[in-house]
GROMACS .gro file of C-alpha atoms in nm:
model
  191
    1UNK     CA    1   9.464  11.980   6.156
    2UNK     CA    2   9.810  12.137   6.152
    3UNK     CA    3   9.854  12.050   6.523
    4UNK     CA    4   9.758  11.688   6.453
    5UNK     CA    5  10.014  11.658   6.173
    6UNK     CA    6  10.287  11.812   6.393
    7UNK     CA    7  10.191  11.584   6.681
    8UNK     CA    8  10.189  11.275   6.454
    9UNK     CA    9  10.537  11.364   6.326
   10UNK     CA   10  10.664  11.417   6.682
   11UNK     CA   11  10.510  11.088   6.792
   12UNK     CA   12  10.674  10.903   6.504
   13UNK     CA   13  11.010  11.052   6.604
   14UNK     CA   14  10.945  10.962   6.970
   15UNK     CA   15  10.860  10.602   6.881
   16UNK     CA   16  11.172  10.564   6.668
   17UNK     CA   17  11.400  10.714   6.934
   18UNK     CA   18  11.248  10.508   7.213
   19UNK     CA   19  11.287  10.184   7.021
   20UNK     CA   20  11.648  10.264   6.928
   21UNK     CA   21  11.766  10.390   7.267
   22UNK     CA   22  11.612  10.127   7.496
   23UNK     CA   23  11.739   9.778   7.552
   24UNK     CA   24  11.625   9.485   7.760
   25UNK     CA   25  11.552   9.122   7.706
   26UNK     CA   26  11.215   8.965   7.757
   27UNK     CA   27  11.335   8.720   8.019
   28UNK     CA   28  11.443   8.753   8.379
   29UNK     CA   29  11.800   8.667   8.280
   30UNK     CA   30  11.849   9.005   8.115
   31UNK     CA   31  12.067   9.253   8.303
   32UNK     CA   32  11.929   9.568   8.135
   33UNK     CA   33  11.650   9.760   8.306
   34UNK     CA   34  11.487   9.952   8.023
   35UNK     CA   35  11.202   9.830   7.800
   36UNK     CA   36  11.317   9.636   7.493
   37UNK     CA   37  11.063   9.781   7.261
   38UNK     CA   38  10.822  10.067   7.291
   39UNK     CA   39  10.532  10.131   7.060
   40UNK     CA   40  10.314  10.440   7.054
   41UNK     CA   41   9.977  10.553   6.918
   42UNK     CA   42   9.779  10.877   6.943
   43UNK     CA   43   9.425  11.008   6.913
   44UNK     CA   44   9.280  11.357   6.950
   45UNK     CA   45   8.949  11.421   7.128
   46UNK     CA   46   8.730  11.648   6.916
   47UNK     CA   47   8.538  11.753   7.229
   48UNK     CA   48   8.830  11.864   7.450
   49UNK     CA   49   9.117  11.907   7.207
   50UNK     CA   50   9.332  11.691   7.435
   51UNK     CA   51   9.554  11.434   7.278
   52UNK     CA   52   9.554  11.092   7.437
   53UNK     CA   53   9.848  10.878   7.333
   54UNK     CA   54   9.951  10.533   7.436
   55UNK     CA   55  10.289  10.374   7.477
   56UNK     CA   56  10.379  10.012   7.543
   57UNK     CA   57  10.697   9.848   7.666
   58UNK     CA   58  10.796   9.487   7.721
   59UNK     CA   59  10.945   9.405   8.062
   60UNK     CA   60  11.110   9.092   8.200
   61UNK     CA   61  10.902   8.853   8.409
   62UNK     CA   62  11.074   8.702   8.713
   63UNK     CA   63  10.984   8.347   8.808
   64UNK     CA   64  11.042   8.394   9.181
   65UNK     CA   65  11.068   8.654   9.455
   66UNK     CA   66  11.434   8.558   9.496
   67UNK     CA   67  11.506   8.634   9.128
   68UNK     CA   68  11.340   8.977   9.158
   69UNK     CA   69  11.531   9.049   9.481
   70UNK     CA   70  11.862   8.960   9.313
   71UNK     CA   71  11.793   9.199   9.020
   72UNK     CA   72  11.683   9.485   9.248
   73UNK     CA   73  11.930   9.746   9.373
   74UNK     CA   74  11.679   9.880   9.627
   75UNK     CA   75  11.395   9.707   9.810
   76UNK     CA   76  11.197   9.955  10.018
   77UNK     CA   77  10.889  10.013  10.224
   78UNK     CA   78  10.799  10.370  10.138
   79UNK     CA   79  10.531  10.637  10.134
   80UNK     CA   80  10.438  10.795   9.804
   81UNK     CA   81  10.464  11.176   9.808
   82UNK     CA   82  10.420  11.323   9.458
   83UNK     CA   83  10.447  11.276   9.082
   84UNK     CA   84  10.584  11.496   8.806
   85UNK     CA   85  10.573  11.454   8.430
   86UNK     CA   86  10.915  11.440   8.267
   87UNK     CA   87  11.105  11.298   7.972
   88UNK     CA   88  11.380  11.038   7.967
   89UNK     CA   89  11.564  10.931   7.651
   90UNK     CA   90  11.298  11.107   7.438
   91UNK     CA   91  11.008  10.913   7.597
   92UNK     CA   92  10.736  11.039   7.833
   93UNK     CA   93  10.788  10.936   8.195
   94UNK     CA   94  10.653  11.020   8.538
   95UNK     CA   95  10.900  11.096   8.817
   96UNK     CA   96  10.763  10.949   9.141
   97UNK     CA   97  10.887  11.089   9.474
   98UNK     CA   98  10.884  10.858   9.775
   99UNK     CA   99  10.998  10.872  10.137
  100UNK     CA  100  11.174  10.563  10.271
  101UNK     CA  101  11.011  10.404  10.575
  102UNK     CA  102  11.239  10.098  10.581
  103UNK     CA  103  11.512   9.966  10.350
  104UNK     CA  104  11.549   9.590  10.300
  105UNK     CA  105  11.822   9.611  10.035
  106UNK     CA  106  12.046   9.893   9.912
  107UNK     CA  107  12.197  10.208  10.057
  108UNK     CA  108  11.876  10.401  10.136
  109UNK     CA  109  11.791  10.490  10.496
  110UNK     CA  110  11.468  10.559  10.681
  111UNK     CA  111  11.361  10.918  10.612
  112UNK     CA  112  11.545  10.947  10.278
  113UNK     CA  113  11.351  11.100   9.990
  114UNK     CA  114  11.411  10.923   9.658
  115UNK     CA  115  11.270  10.937   9.307
  116UNK     CA  116  11.216  10.677   9.039
  117UNK     CA  117  11.086  10.693   8.683
  118UNK     CA  118  10.809  10.500   8.520
  119UNK     CA  119  10.705  10.500   8.157
  120UNK     CA  120  10.394  10.701   8.071
  121UNK     CA  121  10.212  11.004   8.204
  122UNK     CA  122   9.877  10.835   8.275
  123UNK     CA  123   9.769  11.087   8.539
  124UNK     CA  124   9.854  11.401   8.341
  125UNK     CA  125   9.562  11.645   8.325
  126UNK     CA  126   9.639  11.741   7.968
  127UNK     CA  127   9.757  11.515   7.685
  128UNK     CA  128   9.835  11.199   7.887
  129UNK     CA  129  10.050  10.924   7.741
  130UNK     CA  130   9.895  10.601   7.865
  131UNK     CA  131  10.117  10.305   7.954
  132UNK     CA  132   9.953   9.971   8.033
  133UNK     CA  133  10.226   9.908   8.295
  134UNK     CA  134  10.182  10.242   8.476
  135UNK     CA  135  10.154  10.207   8.854
  136UNK     CA  136   9.917  10.468   9.000
  137UNK     CA  137  10.020  10.547   9.357
  138UNK     CA  138   9.817  10.734   9.621
  139UNK     CA  139   9.969  11.008   9.834
  140UNK     CA  140  10.080  10.892  10.182
  141UNK     CA  141   9.993  10.529  10.101
  142UNK     CA  142  10.270  10.283  10.199
  143UNK     CA  143  10.414  10.052   9.936
  144UNK     CA  144  10.690   9.797   9.895
  145UNK     CA  145  10.899   9.877   9.588
  146UNK     CA  146  11.167   9.681   9.405
  147UNK     CA  147  11.389   9.923   9.210
  148UNK     CA  148  11.689   9.892   8.981
  149UNK     CA  149  11.933  10.167   8.893
  150UNK     CA  150  12.029  10.262   8.539
  151UNK     CA  151  12.277  10.549   8.523
  152UNK     CA  152  12.153  10.802   8.779
  153UNK     CA  153  11.787  10.695   8.770
  154UNK     CA  154  11.585  10.424   8.945
  155UNK     CA  155  11.316  10.220   8.765
  156UNK     CA  156  11.087   9.929   8.847
  157UNK     CA  157  11.247   9.628   8.673
  158UNK     CA  158  10.903   9.475   8.607
  159UNK     CA  159  10.615   9.708   8.705
  160UNK     CA  160  10.364   9.423   8.739
  161UNK     CA  161  10.596   9.256   8.993
  162UNK     CA  162  10.769   9.556   9.155
  163UNK     CA  163  10.503   9.743   9.355
  164UNK     CA  164  10.288   9.610   9.640
  165UNK     CA  165  10.060   9.768   9.900
  166UNK     CA  166  10.221   9.743  10.244
  167UNK     CA  167  10.065   9.511  10.504
  168UNK     CA  168  10.203   9.417  10.848
  169UNK     CA  169  10.270   9.063  10.959
  170UNK     CA  170  10.232   8.743  10.765
  171UNK     CA  171   9.962   8.862  10.521
  172UNK     CA  172  10.047   8.851  10.152
  173UNK     CA  173  10.107   9.197  10.008
  174UNK     CA  174   9.867   9.300   9.732
  175UNK     CA  175  10.019   9.389   9.395
  176UNK     CA  176   9.921   9.736   9.277
  177UNK     CA  177   9.881   9.621   8.916
  178UNK     CA  178   9.629   9.345   8.862
  179UNK     CA  179   9.849   9.094   8.690
  180UNK     CA  180   9.885   8.721   8.646
  181UNK     CA  181  10.264   8.755   8.690
  182UNK     CA  182  10.256   8.920   9.035
  183UNK     CA  183  10.462   8.734   9.292
  184UNK     CA  184  10.356   8.617   9.637
  185UNK     CA  185  10.526   8.862   9.874
  186UNK     CA  186  10.493   8.889  10.252
  187UNK     CA  187  10.654   9.150  10.477
  188UNK     CA  188  10.840   8.875  10.661
  189UNK     CA  189  11.000   8.762  10.330
  190UNK     CA  190  11.173   9.099  10.296
  191UNK     CA  191  11.368   9.102  10.622
   0.00000   0.00000   0.00000
């Protein structure tokens, strides 16, 4: 019981800090890259003792591929390598490590290893913090990513629109998140 009270207090502090320190509008016209508002909830499993929390953030929705391309600092074809749980501005994040296969926009080069952050720790073995916009990536799978830079870190400006499975030729790329706001993207549109 004592652990639950301590966790609830920490979660309340986390929610307050995340809401105060993040800023973004809810439209594609916003220039900020962080979620406007985050909300959090927690529950404890009586069987495992693990705490499963959830966190939610609002992201901009871009009305066209061109609008997303303009907001992105990097557009890459990459291979996912690994993930690591971390914290950023008092919120739980996952640091994703990728290797660049091809850069369509930005200063990255083929072979570069880069990282980006995404809200949540959905794949954590213990005490995950679940984000409904978390993009699960498979090791050595190729993706197309749209990333923006905030300070020293890269983020997906709109997770539902920023990550696609790579496909050669004129086939439409499949969005990783099943979403009604995903854009129609083809490899040929990126060059």
